[in-house]
Coordinates of C-alpha atoms in Angstrom, one line a residue:
M14 CA -52.6 -12.2 -37.7
L15 CA -50.6 -8.9 -37.9
P16 CA -48.6 -9.6 -34.7
S17 CA -47.6 -13.0 -36.0
L18 CA -46.6 -11.4 -39.3
V19 CA -44.5 -8.9 -37.3
M20 CA -42.7 -11.6 -35.4
A21 CA -42.0 -13.6 -38.5
A22 CA -40.7 -10.5 -40.2
M23 CA -38.4 -9.8 -37.3
S24 CA -37.1 -13.3 -37.3
I25 CA -36.2 -13.0 -41.0
I26 CA -34.6 -9.5 -40.5
A27 CA -32.6 -11.0 -37.6
I28 CA -30.8 -13.4 -40.0
F29 CA -28.9 -10.4 -41.4
L30 CA -28.2 -8.6 -38.1
D31 CA -25.6 -8.9 -35.3
S32 CA -26.9 -11.0 -32.4
K33 CA -26.9 -8.0 -30.0
M34 CA -28.9 -6.0 -32.5
V35 CA -31.4 -8.9 -32.7
V36 CA -31.8 -8.8 -28.9
G37 CA -32.4 -5.1 -29.0
M38 CA -35.0 -5.4 -31.8
F39 CA -37.0 -8.0 -29.9
I40 CA -36.8 -6.0 -26.6
A41 CA -38.0 -2.9 -28.4
A42 CA -40.9 -4.8 -29.9
T43 CA -41.8 -6.2 -26.5
V44 CA -41.8 -2.8 -25.0
A45 CA -44.0 -1.5 -27.8
Y46 CA -46.4 -4.4 -27.4
F47 CA -46.6 -3.7 -23.7
G48 CA -47.7 -0.1 -24.5
L49 CA -50.3 -1.3 -26.9
S50 CA -51.6 -3.9 -24.4
F51 CA -52.6 -1.1 -22.0
K52 CA -54.9 0.2 -24.8
K53 CA -56.2 -3.4 -25.3
E54 CA -55.1 -3.3 -28.9
V55 CA -53.1 -6.6 -28.6
E56 CA -54.3 -10.0 -27.6
P57 CA -52.5 -11.2 -24.4
S58 CA -51.5 -14.4 -26.2
Y59 CA -49.5 -12.4 -28.7
L60 CA -47.7 -10.4 -26.0
N61 CA -46.9 -13.6 -24.1
T62 CA -45.6 -15.3 -27.2
L63 CA -43.4 -12.3 -27.9
L64 CA -42.1 -12.3 -24.3
I65 CA -41.1 -16.0 -24.7
A66 CA -39.5 -15.3 -28.1
T67 CA -37.5 -12.4 -26.6
L68 CA -36.3 -14.6 -23.8
F69 CA -35.2 -17.3 -26.3
V70 CA -33.3 -14.7 -28.4
I71 CA -31.5 -13.5 -25.3
L72 CA -30.6 -17.1 -24.3
A73 CA -29.3 -17.6 -27.9
N74 CA -26.6 -15.0 -27.2
F75 CA -25.3 -17.3 -24.4
S76 CA -26.1 -21.0 -25.2
L77 CA -29.0 -21.7 -27.5
P78 CA -28.4 -21.9 -31.3
M79 CA -29.7 -18.8 -33.0
D80 CA -30.8 -20.4 -36.2
V81 CA -33.4 -22.8 -34.7
I82 CA -34.6 -20.2 -32.2
L83 CA -35.4 -17.8 -35.0
A84 CA -37.0 -20.6 -37.0
S85 CA -39.2 -21.4 -34.1
I86 CA -40.4 -17.8 -33.9
F87 CA -41.0 -17.7 -37.6
L88 CA -43.3 -20.8 -37.4
V89 CA -45.7 -18.9 -35.2
L90 CA -46.9 -17.2 -38.4
I91 CA -47.8 -20.6 -39.9
H92 CA -50.3 -21.2 -37.1
E93 CA -52.5 -18.5 -38.8
F94 CA -52.8 -20.7 -41.9
R95 CA -53.5 -24.0 -40.2
R96 CA -56.0 -26.4 -41.7
G97 CA -56.1 -30.2 -41.6
H98 CA -53.7 -32.9 -40.4
I99 CA -51.7 -33.4 -43.6
W100 CA -51.7 -29.8 -44.6
N101 CA -50.2 -28.7 -41.3
I102 CA -47.3 -31.1 -41.5
I103 CA -46.5 -30.0 -45.1
L104 CA -46.8 -26.3 -44.4
Y105 CA -44.9 -26.2 -41.2
T106 CA -42.1 -28.5 -42.6
L107 CA -41.7 -26.4 -45.8
A108 CA -41.7 -23.1 -43.9
A109 CA -39.1 -24.4 -41.4
F110 CA -36.9 -25.8 -44.2
A111 CA -37.1 -22.5 -46.2
F112 CA -36.1 -20.4 -43.1
L113 CA -33.2 -22.7 -42.1
F114 CA -32.0 -22.8 -45.7
L115 CA -32.1 -19.0 -45.9
F116 CA -30.2 -18.8 -42.6
D117 CA -27.4 -21.1 -43.8
I118 CA -27.1 -19.4 -47.1
S119 CA -26.8 -15.9 -45.5
S120 CA -24.2 -17.1 -43.0
G121 CA -22.1 -18.8 -45.6
K122 CA -22.4 -22.3 -44.0
N123 CA -21.9 -25.5 -46.0
L124 CA -25.4 -26.7 -46.9
D125 CA -26.5 -30.1 -45.7
V126 CA -29.9 -30.6 -47.2
S127 CA -30.7 -33.8 -45.3
Y128 CA -29.7 -32.2 -42.1
L129 CA -31.9 -29.2 -42.7
F130 CA -34.9 -31.3 -43.9
F131 CA -34.6 -33.5 -40.8
L132 CA -34.8 -30.5 -38.5
A133 CA -37.6 -29.0 -40.5
L134 CA -39.6 -32.3 -40.4
A135 CA -39.1 -32.6 -36.7
G136 CA -40.3 -29.1 -36.1
G137 CA -43.2 -29.5 -38.6
L138 CA -44.4 -32.7 -36.9
T139 CA -44.1 -31.1 -33.5
A140 CA -46.1 -28.0 -34.5
S141 CA -48.7 -30.2 -36.2
L142 CA -49.0 -32.3 -33.0
V143 CA -49.6 -29.2 -30.9
E144 CA -52.3 -28.1 -33.4
S145 CA -54.1 -31.4 -33.0
I146 CA -54.1 -31.5 -29.2
E147 CA -54.1 -27.8 -28.0
S148 CA -57.0 -25.4 -28.1
G149 CA -57.3 -21.7 -27.4
A150 CA -55.2 -18.6 -28.1
D151 CA -52.2 -19.9 -26.0
K152 CA -51.5 -22.5 -28.7
R153 CA -49.0 -20.0 -30.3
I154 CA -46.9 -20.1 -27.1
T155 CA -47.0 -23.9 -26.9
I156 CA -46.0 -24.2 -30.6
L157 CA -43.0 -21.8 -30.0
I158 CA -41.8 -23.6 -26.9
A159 CA -42.4 -27.1 -28.2
V160 CA -40.7 -26.5 -31.6
A161 CA -37.8 -24.6 -30.1
T162 CA -37.2 -27.5 -27.6
V163 CA -37.3 -30.1 -30.4
F164 CA -35.0 -28.0 -32.6
V165 CA -32.4 -27.6 -29.8
I166 CA -32.5 -31.3 -28.9
F167 CA -31.8 -32.3 -32.4
K168 CA -29.1 -29.7 -32.8
I169 CA -27.3 -31.6 -30.0
Y170 CA -28.2 -35.1 -31.0
M171 CA -28.3 -34.7 -34.7
P172 CA -27.9 -38.1 -36.4
S173 CA -25.8 -38.6 -39.5
T174 CA -28.3 -39.7 -42.1
S175 CA -29.1 -39.3 -45.8
L176 CA -32.2 -37.6 -47.2
Y177 CA -33.2 -41.0 -48.6
I178 CA -33.2 -42.6 -45.1
L179 CA -34.9 -39.6 -43.6
G180 CA -37.7 -39.8 -46.2
L181 CA -38.0 -43.6 -45.8
A182 CA -38.2 -43.4 -42.0
F183 CA -40.9 -40.8 -42.2
C184 CA -42.9 -42.6 -44.8
I185 CA -42.8 -45.9 -42.8
S186 CA -43.8 -44.2 -39.6
F187 CA -46.5 -42.1 -41.1
V188 CA -48.1 -45.0 -43.0
V189 CA -48.2 -47.2 -39.9
S190 CA -49.5 -44.3 -37.8
F191 CA -52.2 -43.5 -40.4
L192 CA -53.3 -47.1 -40.5
A193 CA -53.6 -47.1 -36.7
L194 CA -55.7 -43.9 -36.9
K195 CA -58.0 -45.5 -39.5
A196 CA -58.2 -48.8 -37.4
G197 CA -59.3 -46.8 -34.4
V198 CA -56.4 -47.8 -32.2
A199 CA -55.0 -44.3 -32.1
D200 CA -56.6 -40.8 -32.3
E201 CA -55.2 -38.0 -34.3
S202 CA -52.8 -36.8 -31.6
G203 CA -51.7 -40.4 -31.0
S204 CA -51.0 -40.9 -34.7
M205 CA -49.0 -37.8 -34.9
S206 CA -47.0 -38.7 -31.8
A207 CA -46.3 -42.2 -33.1
T208 CA -45.0 -40.7 -36.4
I209 CA -42.6 -38.5 -34.5
V210 CA -41.4 -41.3 -32.3
G211 CA -41.1 -43.8 -35.2
T212 CA -39.2 -41.4 -37.5
T213 CA -36.7 -40.5 -34.8
L214 CA -36.2 -44.1 -33.8
I215 CA -35.5 -45.4 -37.3
I216 CA -33.1 -42.5 -38.0
F217 CA -31.0 -43.0 -34.9
T218 CA -31.1 -46.8 -35.0
D219 CA -32.5 -49.0 -37.8
I220 CA -35.8 -50.7 -38.8
R221 CA -35.3 -53.5 -36.3
Y222 CA -35.8 -51.2 -33.4
F223 CA -39.0 -49.8 -35.0
L224 CA -40.3 -53.3 -35.5
T225 CA -39.7 -54.0 -31.8
L226 CA -41.6 -50.8 -30.9
L227 CA -44.3 -51.8 -33.4
S228 CA -44.8 -55.2 -31.5
F229 CA -45.6 -53.1 -28.4
Y230 CA -48.1 -51.0 -30.2
I231 CA -49.9 -53.9 -31.9
L232 CA -50.1 -56.2 -28.9
G233 CA -50.9 -53.3 -26.6
S234 CA -53.9 -52.4 -28.9
V235 CA -55.0 -56.0 -29.0
V236 CA -55.1 -56.4 -25.2
T237 CA -56.9 -53.0 -24.9
K238 CA -59.7 -54.5 -26.9
Y239 CA -59.6 -57.7 -24.7
K240 CA -63.1 -58.1 -23.1
Y241 CA -63.7 -54.4 -23.8
D242 CA -67.4 -54.7 -23.2
V243 CA -66.8 -56.1 -19.7
K244 CA -64.3 -53.3 -18.9
L245 CA -66.8 -50.8 -20.3
Y246 CA -69.5 -52.2 -18.0
F247 CA -67.4 -51.7 -14.9
G248 CA -66.3 -48.3 -16.0
V249 CA -62.6 -49.1 -16.4
A250 CA -62.2 -49.3 -20.2
E251 CA -60.0 -46.9 -22.1
Q252 CA -62.0 -44.0 -23.5
A253 CA -62.8 -43.5 -27.2
G254 CA -63.0 -47.2 -27.8
G255 CA -59.4 -47.8 -26.7
A256 CA -57.9 -45.3 -29.2
R257 CA -54.6 -44.2 -27.7
G258 CA -53.7 -40.5 -27.6
Y259 CA -50.5 -38.5 -27.5
A260 CA -50.1 -38.8 -23.7
N261 CA -50.2 -42.6 -23.8
V262 CA -47.8 -42.8 -26.8
F263 CA -45.3 -40.4 -25.2
G264 CA -45.7 -41.9 -21.7
N265 CA -44.7 -45.4 -23.0
S266 CA -42.4 -44.4 -25.8
L267 CA -40.2 -41.5 -24.6
A268 CA -38.0 -43.6 -22.3
P269 CA -37.3 -46.3 -25.1
L270 CA -36.7 -43.4 -27.5
F271 CA -34.3 -41.8 -25.1
F272 CA -32.2 -45.0 -24.8
A273 CA -32.4 -45.6 -28.6
I274 CA -31.1 -42.1 -29.3
H275 CA -28.2 -42.6 -26.9
Y276 CA -27.4 -45.9 -28.5
G277 CA -27.4 -44.2 -31.9
V278 CA -25.1 -41.4 -30.7
T279 CA -22.7 -43.5 -28.5
G280 CA -22.9 -47.0 -30.1
S281 CA -22.9 -48.5 -26.6
P282 CA -24.9 -51.7 -26.5
L283 CA -25.9 -50.9 -22.9
F284 CA -28.4 -48.4 -24.3
S285 CA -29.7 -50.9 -26.8
Y286 CA -30.4 -53.3 -23.9
A287 CA -32.0 -50.5 -21.9
F288 CA -34.2 -49.7 -24.9
V289 CA -35.5 -53.3 -25.0
A290 CA -36.0 -53.4 -21.2
S291 CA -38.0 -50.1 -21.1
L292 CA -40.2 -51.3 -24.0
A293 CA -40.7 -54.7 -22.3
A294 CA -41.8 -52.9 -19.1
A295 CA -44.2 -50.8 -21.2
L296 CA -45.9 -53.8 -22.8
G297 CA -45.8 -55.8 -19.5
D298 CA -47.6 -53.0 -17.7
T299 CA -50.1 -52.5 -20.5
M300 CA -51.0 -56.2 -20.6
A301 CA -51.1 -56.4 -16.8
S302 CA -53.4 -53.5 -16.6
E303 CA -55.8 -54.3 -19.5
I304 CA -56.1 -58.0 -18.7
G305 CA -56.0 -57.5 -14.9
K306 CA -59.0 -55.2 -15.2
T307 CA -61.1 -58.3 -16.0
S308 CA -60.1 -60.0 -12.8
C309 CA -62.5 -60.3 -9.8
K310 CA -59.7 -60.4 -7.3
V311 CA -57.5 -57.3 -7.4
Y312 CA -55.3 -56.2 -4.5
L313 CA -53.6 -52.9 -3.8
V314 CA -49.8 -53.4 -4.1
T315 CA -49.0 -51.5 -0.9
N316 CA -51.2 -53.3 1.6
F317 CA -52.8 -56.2 -0.5
K318 CA -56.3 -55.1 0.4
R319 CA -59.0 -55.8 -2.1
V320 CA -59.8 -53.0 -4.5
P321 CA -62.1 -52.6 -7.5
P322 CA -60.7 -53.7 -10.9
G323 CA -58.9 -50.9 -12.7
E324 CA -57.8 -49.2 -9.4
S325 CA -54.4 -47.4 -9.7
G326 CA -51.8 -49.7 -8.1
G327 CA -54.1 -52.8 -8.2
V328 CA -52.5 -56.1 -9.0
S329 CA -54.0 -59.5 -9.7
L330 CA -52.7 -63.0 -10.4
I331 CA -53.8 -63.0 -14.0
G332 CA -52.2 -59.5 -14.3
E333 CA -48.9 -60.9 -13.1
F334 CA -48.9 -63.6 -15.8
A335 CA -49.9 -61.0 -18.4
A336 CA -47.0 -58.7 -17.3
I337 CA -44.3 -61.4 -17.6
S338 CA -45.8 -62.5 -20.9
G339 CA -45.6 -59.0 -22.3
A340 CA -42.0 -58.6 -21.2
I341 CA -41.1 -61.9 -22.8
V342 CA -42.7 -61.0 -26.1
V343 CA -40.7 -57.8 -26.4
A344 CA -37.5 -59.5 -25.3
L345 CA -38.0 -62.4 -27.7
S346 CA -38.8 -60.0 -30.6
A347 CA -35.5 -58.1 -29.9
L348 CA -33.6 -61.4 -29.7
I349 CA -35.0 -62.7 -33.0
L350 CA -34.2 -59.4 -34.7
G351 CA -30.7 -59.5 -33.4
I352 CA -30.9 -56.4 -31.2
I353 CA -29.9 -58.3 -28.1
K354 CA -27.9 -61.5 -27.3
A355 CA -29.4 -64.5 -25.6
N356 CA -27.2 -64.1 -22.5
Y357 CA -28.7 -60.7 -21.8
F358 CA -32.3 -62.0 -21.9
L359 CA -32.6 -62.5 -18.2
P360 CA -31.5 -59.1 -16.9
I361 CA -33.8 -57.5 -19.4
L362 CA -36.7 -59.6 -18.3
L363 CA -36.0 -59.0 -14.6
A364 CA -35.6 -55.3 -15.0
S365 CA -38.8 -55.0 -16.9
F366 CA -40.8 -57.1 -14.4
I367 CA -39.5 -55.1 -11.5
S368 CA -40.4 -51.9 -13.2
V369 CA -44.0 -53.1 -13.8
H370 CA -44.3 -53.3 -10.1
I371 CA -42.6 -49.9 -9.6
D372 CA -45.4 -48.6 -11.9
S373 CA -48.0 -50.3 -9.6
L374 CA -46.3 -48.8 -6.5
L375 CA -46.3 -45.3 -8.0
G376 CA -49.9 -45.8 -9.1
A377 CA -50.9 -46.8 -5.6
T378 CA -49.2 -43.8 -4.0
L379 CA -48.4 -40.7 -6.1
E380 CA -51.1 -41.3 -8.8
R381 CA -53.9 -42.0 -6.3
K382 CA -53.0 -38.8 -4.5
G383 CA -53.2 -36.9 -7.8
L384 CA -49.5 -36.0 -7.8
L385 CA -48.7 -37.9 -11.0
T386 CA -50.7 -38.7 -14.0
N387 CA -50.9 -42.2 -15.4
S388 CA -48.6 -41.2 -18.4
A389 CA -46.1 -39.7 -16.0
V390 CA -46.1 -43.0 -14.0
N391 CA -45.5 -44.9 -17.2
L392 CA -42.7 -42.7 -18.2
L393 CA -40.9 -43.0 -14.9
A394 CA -41.4 -46.8 -14.7
T395 CA -40.2 -47.4 -18.3
F396 CA -37.2 -45.2 -17.7
L397 CA -36.3 -47.0 -14.5
S398 CA -36.5 -50.3 -16.3
G399 CA -33.7 -49.2 -18.7
V400 CA -31.6 -47.9 -15.8
I401 CA -32.1 -51.1 -13.7
C402 CA -31.2 -53.2 -16.8
I403 CA -27.9 -51.2 -17.2
I404 CA -27.1 -51.7 -13.5
F405 CA -27.7 -55.4 -13.7
I406 CA -25.5 -55.8 -16.7
L407 CA -22.7 -53.7 -15.2
L408 CA -22.8 -55.6 -11.9
F409 CA -23.1 -59.2 -13.1
Y410 CA -21.9 -59.3 -16.7
K411 CA -18.7 -57.3 -16.6

């Protein structure tokens, strides 16, 4: 615990020092830790964490914001006091908020409490997610890198929101994610990931976008349970009773979240349509996969040879109908909620259906060779769905 305490103390002292002095302090600490490491008096994980922290501090002198970099380093200390799911969120969030508040006070900046709390909450959720999915001593490094990355992103794309909206967004997302955890459709990491995605989505857009995302989560969970015993018998069922983890949540949600954030920042409806298209592709692929696994006639998309159900890149007739049905459900939800206009329904549907097959193609090639994971394939396909949708609209609707 002492090395974490030393890093936290240095991050607090750094608030009151010149940036060049901060770099010198961290370099000196790194050199000292190197000396101690030869005597085996310091765990390698502490030394590696300090090396990353020193690199971040150096970069903060050129491009990265110093306040969030130091806050990320400070949060490494909180790892030593970790406990349960809720405790971690509260502790990390309060610690991040206190540090950022102190930094702004000392630098004479105008305080924006909702801004600081949003950053703190984003960092707290991220650190808590890492706590729930990582194991081993290297978790400190992961926390530092993950929290610093999230902090920097939201310094660039910081939404203008009130503390009330921020709190409401978090509460809605957390309650829905907690219910998913209790219902067994998400594990702890999946619940935490969904809270992060949902909170960010509501803040940058509005509740309608969250409800559209929720339609994907709900229907995706339902089809995962579809003929689960049959899929389990053939060895193609999702593990843990179909409970989705962080990889599945991020693989299917990061692309829609990317487009939603850009819509919130720019106000361009193109990104709103891309959000719907990427989410439609995610549900279309999920339904095609989960329902297609029950088909007796599955063919590899690259050569149309028969393959066992559940094979990466396999397609079936019932899966094709399921894919288009899933895409239609998302597009209709967005239309009813007023996110899209009726005349953009077709390009969204086409883009998502094409991307479902891009997913199959990537699965039959790169995933089968072990070059991509299923989550990475989902991320690429959903992102391409949004891009293809934008291209269709620019070519044929302008």
